[in-house]
Short mmCIF file of C-alpha atoms and ligand atoms in Angstrom, two decimals:
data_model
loop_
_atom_site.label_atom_id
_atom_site.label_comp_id
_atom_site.label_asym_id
_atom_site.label_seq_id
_atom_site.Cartn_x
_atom_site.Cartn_y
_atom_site.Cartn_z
CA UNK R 1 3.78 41.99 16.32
CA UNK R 2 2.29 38.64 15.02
CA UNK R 3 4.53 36.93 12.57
CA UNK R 4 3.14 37.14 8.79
CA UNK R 5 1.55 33.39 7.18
CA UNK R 6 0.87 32.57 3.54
CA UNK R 7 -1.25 29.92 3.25
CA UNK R 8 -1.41 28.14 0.09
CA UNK R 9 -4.31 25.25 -0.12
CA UNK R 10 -5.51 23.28 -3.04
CA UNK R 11 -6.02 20.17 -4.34
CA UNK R 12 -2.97 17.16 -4.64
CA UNK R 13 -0.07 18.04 -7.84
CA UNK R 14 -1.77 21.90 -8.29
CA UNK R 15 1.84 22.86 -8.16
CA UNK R 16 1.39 24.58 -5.15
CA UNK R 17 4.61 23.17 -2.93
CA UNK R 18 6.46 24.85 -6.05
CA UNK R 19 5.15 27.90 -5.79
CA UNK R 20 4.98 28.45 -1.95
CA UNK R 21 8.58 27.28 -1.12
CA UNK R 22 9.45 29.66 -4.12
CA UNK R 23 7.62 32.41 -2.07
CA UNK R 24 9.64 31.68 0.45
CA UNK R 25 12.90 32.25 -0.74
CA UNK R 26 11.94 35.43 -2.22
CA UNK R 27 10.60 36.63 0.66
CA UNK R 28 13.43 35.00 3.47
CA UNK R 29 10.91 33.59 4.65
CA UNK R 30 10.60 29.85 5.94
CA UNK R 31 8.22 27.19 4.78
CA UNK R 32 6.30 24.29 5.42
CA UNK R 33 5.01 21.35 3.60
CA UNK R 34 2.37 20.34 5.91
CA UNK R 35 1.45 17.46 3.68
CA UNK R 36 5.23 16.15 4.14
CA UNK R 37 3.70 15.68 7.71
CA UNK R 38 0.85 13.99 6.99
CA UNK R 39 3.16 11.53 4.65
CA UNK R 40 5.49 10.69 7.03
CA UNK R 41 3.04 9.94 9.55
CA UNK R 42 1.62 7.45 7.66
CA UNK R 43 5.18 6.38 6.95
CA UNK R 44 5.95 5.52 10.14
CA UNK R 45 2.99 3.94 10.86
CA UNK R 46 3.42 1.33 8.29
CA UNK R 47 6.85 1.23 9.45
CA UNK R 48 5.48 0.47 13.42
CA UNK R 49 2.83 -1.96 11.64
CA UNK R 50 0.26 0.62 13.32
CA UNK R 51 -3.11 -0.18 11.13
CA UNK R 52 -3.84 2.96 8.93
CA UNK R 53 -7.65 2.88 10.63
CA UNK R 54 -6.32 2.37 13.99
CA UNK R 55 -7.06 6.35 15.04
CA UNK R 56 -6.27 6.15 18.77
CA UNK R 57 -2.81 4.38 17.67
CA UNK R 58 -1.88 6.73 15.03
CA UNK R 59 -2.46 9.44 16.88
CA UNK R 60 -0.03 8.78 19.76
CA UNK R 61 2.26 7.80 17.02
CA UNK R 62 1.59 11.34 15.52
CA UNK R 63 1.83 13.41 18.75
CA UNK R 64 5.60 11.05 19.40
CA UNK R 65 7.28 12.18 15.97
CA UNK R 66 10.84 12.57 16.00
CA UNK R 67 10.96 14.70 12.84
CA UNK R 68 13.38 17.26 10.96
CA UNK R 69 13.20 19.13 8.32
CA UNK R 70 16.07 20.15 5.98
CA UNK R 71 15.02 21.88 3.02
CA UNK R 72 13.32 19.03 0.84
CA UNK R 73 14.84 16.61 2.75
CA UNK R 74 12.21 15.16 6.00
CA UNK R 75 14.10 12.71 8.67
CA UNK R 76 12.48 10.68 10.43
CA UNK R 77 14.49 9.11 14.03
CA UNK R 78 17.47 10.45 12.33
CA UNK R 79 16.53 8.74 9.04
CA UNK R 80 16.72 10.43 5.52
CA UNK R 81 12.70 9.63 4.28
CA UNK R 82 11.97 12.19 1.32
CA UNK R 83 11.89 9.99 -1.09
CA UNK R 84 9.71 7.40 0.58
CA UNK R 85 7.38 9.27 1.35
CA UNK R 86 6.88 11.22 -1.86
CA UNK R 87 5.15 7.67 -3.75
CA UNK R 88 2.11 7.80 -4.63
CA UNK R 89 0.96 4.85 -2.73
CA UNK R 90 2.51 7.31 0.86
CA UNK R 91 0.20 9.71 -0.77
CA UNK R 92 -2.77 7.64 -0.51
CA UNK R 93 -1.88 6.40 2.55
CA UNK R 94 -1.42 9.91 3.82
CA UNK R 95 -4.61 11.31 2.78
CA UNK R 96 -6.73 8.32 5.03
CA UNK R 97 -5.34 8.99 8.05
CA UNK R 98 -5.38 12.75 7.31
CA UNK R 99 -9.25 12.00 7.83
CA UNK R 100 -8.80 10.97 11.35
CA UNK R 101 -9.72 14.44 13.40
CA UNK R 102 -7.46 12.76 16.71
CA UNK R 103 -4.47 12.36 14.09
CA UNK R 104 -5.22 16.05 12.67
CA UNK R 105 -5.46 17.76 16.24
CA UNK R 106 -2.34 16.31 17.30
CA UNK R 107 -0.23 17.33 14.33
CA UNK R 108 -1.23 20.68 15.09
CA UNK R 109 1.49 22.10 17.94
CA UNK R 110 4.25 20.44 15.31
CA UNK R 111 2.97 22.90 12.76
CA UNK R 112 2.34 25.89 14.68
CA UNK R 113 5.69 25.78 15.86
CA UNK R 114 6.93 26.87 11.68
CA UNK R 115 5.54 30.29 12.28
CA UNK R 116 8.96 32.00 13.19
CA UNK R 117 9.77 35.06 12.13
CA UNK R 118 10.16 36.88 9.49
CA UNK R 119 7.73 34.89 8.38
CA UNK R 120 6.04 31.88 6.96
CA UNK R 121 5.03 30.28 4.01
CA UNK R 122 2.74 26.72 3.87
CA UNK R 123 0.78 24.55 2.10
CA UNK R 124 -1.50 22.14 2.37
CA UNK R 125 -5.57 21.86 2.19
CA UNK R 126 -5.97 23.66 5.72
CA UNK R 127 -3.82 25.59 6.52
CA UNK R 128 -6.33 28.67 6.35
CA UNK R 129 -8.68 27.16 7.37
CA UNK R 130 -7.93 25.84 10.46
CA UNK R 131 -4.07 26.02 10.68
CA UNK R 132 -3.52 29.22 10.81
CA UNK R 133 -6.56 31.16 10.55
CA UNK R 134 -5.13 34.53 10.93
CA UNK R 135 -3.26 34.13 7.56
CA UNK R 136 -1.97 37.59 6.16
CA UNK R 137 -3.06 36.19 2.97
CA UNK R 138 -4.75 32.94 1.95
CA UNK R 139 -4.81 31.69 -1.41
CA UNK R 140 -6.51 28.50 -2.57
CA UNK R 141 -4.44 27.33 -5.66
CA UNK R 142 -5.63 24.85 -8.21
CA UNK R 143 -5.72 23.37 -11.81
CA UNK R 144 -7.80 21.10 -13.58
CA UNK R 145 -7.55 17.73 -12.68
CA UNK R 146 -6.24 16.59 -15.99
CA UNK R 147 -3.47 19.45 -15.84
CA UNK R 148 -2.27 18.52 -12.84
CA UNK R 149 -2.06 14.86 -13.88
CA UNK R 150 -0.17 15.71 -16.48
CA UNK R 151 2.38 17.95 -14.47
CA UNK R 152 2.90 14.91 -11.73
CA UNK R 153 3.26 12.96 -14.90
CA UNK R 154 6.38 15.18 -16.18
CA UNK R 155 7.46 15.14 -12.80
CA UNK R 156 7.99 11.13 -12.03
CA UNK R 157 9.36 11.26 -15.80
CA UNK R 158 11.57 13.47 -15.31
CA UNK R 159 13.17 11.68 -12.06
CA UNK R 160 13.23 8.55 -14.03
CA UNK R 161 10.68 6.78 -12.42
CA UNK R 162 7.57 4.99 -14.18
CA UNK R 163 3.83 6.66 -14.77
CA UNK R 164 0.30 5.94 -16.21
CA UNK R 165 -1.02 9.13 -16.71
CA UNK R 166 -4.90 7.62 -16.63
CA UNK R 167 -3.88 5.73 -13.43
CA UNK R 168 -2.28 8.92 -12.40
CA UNK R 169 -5.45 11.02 -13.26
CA UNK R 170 -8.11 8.55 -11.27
CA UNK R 171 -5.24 8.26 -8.34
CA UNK R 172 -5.77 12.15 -8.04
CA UNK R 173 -9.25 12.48 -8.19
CA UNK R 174 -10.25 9.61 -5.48
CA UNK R 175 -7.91 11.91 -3.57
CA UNK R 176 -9.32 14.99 -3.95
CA UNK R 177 -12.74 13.36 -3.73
CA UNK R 178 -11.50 12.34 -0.12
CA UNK R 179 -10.06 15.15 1.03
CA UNK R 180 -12.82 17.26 0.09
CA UNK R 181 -15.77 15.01 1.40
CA UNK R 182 -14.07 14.24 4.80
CA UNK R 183 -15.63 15.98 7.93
CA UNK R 184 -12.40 16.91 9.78
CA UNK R 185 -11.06 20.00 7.99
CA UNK R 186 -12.49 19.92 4.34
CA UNK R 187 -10.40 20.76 1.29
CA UNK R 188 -12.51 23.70 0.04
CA UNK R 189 -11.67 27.18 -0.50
CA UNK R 190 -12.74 29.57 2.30
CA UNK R 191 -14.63 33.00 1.50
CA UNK R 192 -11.05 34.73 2.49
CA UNK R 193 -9.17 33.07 0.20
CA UNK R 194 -8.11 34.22 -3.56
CA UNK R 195 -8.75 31.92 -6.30
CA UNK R 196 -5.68 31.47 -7.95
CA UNK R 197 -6.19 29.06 -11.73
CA UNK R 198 -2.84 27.85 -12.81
CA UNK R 199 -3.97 25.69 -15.68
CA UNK R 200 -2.05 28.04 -18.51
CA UNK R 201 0.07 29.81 -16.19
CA UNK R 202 3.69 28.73 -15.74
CA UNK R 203 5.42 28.53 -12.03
CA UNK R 204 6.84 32.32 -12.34
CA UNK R 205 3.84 33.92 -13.00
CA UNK R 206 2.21 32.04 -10.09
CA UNK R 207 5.01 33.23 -8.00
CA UNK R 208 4.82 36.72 -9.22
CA UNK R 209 0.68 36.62 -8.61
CA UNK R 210 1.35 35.80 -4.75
CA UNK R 211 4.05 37.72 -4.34
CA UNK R 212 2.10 40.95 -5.65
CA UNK R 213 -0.94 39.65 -3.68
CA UNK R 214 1.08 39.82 -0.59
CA UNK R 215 2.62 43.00 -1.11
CA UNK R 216 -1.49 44.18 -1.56
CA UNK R 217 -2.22 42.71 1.83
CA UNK R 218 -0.03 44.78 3.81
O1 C5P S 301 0.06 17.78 -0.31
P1 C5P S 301 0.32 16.30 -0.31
O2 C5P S 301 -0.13 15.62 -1.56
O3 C5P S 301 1.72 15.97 0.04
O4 C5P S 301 -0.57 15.73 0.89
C1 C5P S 301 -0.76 14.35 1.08
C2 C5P S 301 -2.11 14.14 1.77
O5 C5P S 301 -2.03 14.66 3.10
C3 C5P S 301 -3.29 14.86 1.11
O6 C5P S 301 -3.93 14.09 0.13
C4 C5P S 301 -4.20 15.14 2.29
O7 C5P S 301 -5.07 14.07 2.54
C5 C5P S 301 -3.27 15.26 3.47
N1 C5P S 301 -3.07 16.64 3.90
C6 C5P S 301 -4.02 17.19 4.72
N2 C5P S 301 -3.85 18.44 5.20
C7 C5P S 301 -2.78 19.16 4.87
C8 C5P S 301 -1.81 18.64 3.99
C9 C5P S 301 -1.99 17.35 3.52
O8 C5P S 301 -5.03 16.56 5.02
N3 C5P S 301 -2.63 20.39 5.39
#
């Protein structure tokens, strides 16, 4: 029996790591931040002084990763590096060399090996799409852009750290402009994927939407 995936995709701050690892622990299941990857690469490559254009470099760096999850926590060489990697500035950083196809192709074996059973929930912008294309269910989750600045804005409030929401708001859509205009795995919603609109809807409702949506696909 193939192990169950739900794939969450969508744009940066949709809320989406919220909802999927909440999925998760409803369900038992496990989950992945995939973009957590994609951070932490870029991480270490600033770390290594590899050049964030340098493809060939970065991904031999990427294929190398000594990496562990622990809940929210993501070591690196035995390192604690969740908060580091959660700036916005990692973000940026993560999102060019998510554009490299050799850095995307070898962070794929790292993610496949999530899908354990019972089962797994993701997200990311591809997982899918190209991830794991045999999804049980794929959902594309999103808000508008100025929603979703204003969440990440709550959010670095509310762990005591500085914001500009405007700077906040541009920061996330030359991101999103990025990820969706690159070649190498697209941030787009696929045909097979259900549109899920958070802007008025609160993190239990989204929750209880893929959950039910889930239960439908069975
Ligand atoms: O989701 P998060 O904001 O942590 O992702 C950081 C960056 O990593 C994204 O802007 C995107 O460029 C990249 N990413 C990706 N594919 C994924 C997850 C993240 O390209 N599956």
């Amino acid at each position: 029996m193939t192990i169950p995936v739900i794939a969450i995709d969508g744009p940066s701050a949709s809320g989406k790591g919220t909802v999927a690892a909440r999925v998760a622990l409803a369900l038992g299941f496990h989950y992945l931040d995939s973009g957590a990857i994609y951070r932490v690469t870029a991480y270490a490559a600033q770390q290594r002084g590899v050049a964030l254009d340098d493809e060939g470099a970065l991904a031999t760096l990427a294929a190398g990763l000594d990496l562990r999850f622990d809940g929210v926590e993501v070591w690196l060489n035995g390192v604690a590096v969740g908060d580091a990697i959660r700036t916005e500035e990692a973000g940026r950083a993560a999102s060019q060399i998510a554009a490299k196809p050799q850095v995307r192709a070898a962070l794929l074996d790292l993610q496949h090996a999530f899908r354990k059973a019972p089962g797994l929930v993701t997200d990311g912008r591809d997982m899918g799409s190209v991830v794991f294309p045999d999804a049980t269910l794929k959902i594309f989750l999103t808000a508008t852009a100025t929603e979703r600045a204003n969440r990440r804005y709550k959010q670095l409030i509310e762990k005591g750290f500085g914001a500009n929401l405007s700077a906040l708001l541009q920061d996330l859509q030359e991101r999103d402009a990025r990820d969706a205009a690159r070649a190498a795995a697209p941030l787009k919603k696929t045909a097979d994927a259900r549109l899920l609109e958070t802007s008025s809807m609160g993190i239990d409702d989204a929750v209880n939407w893929v959950l039910e949506a889930y239960a439908a696909a069975l």
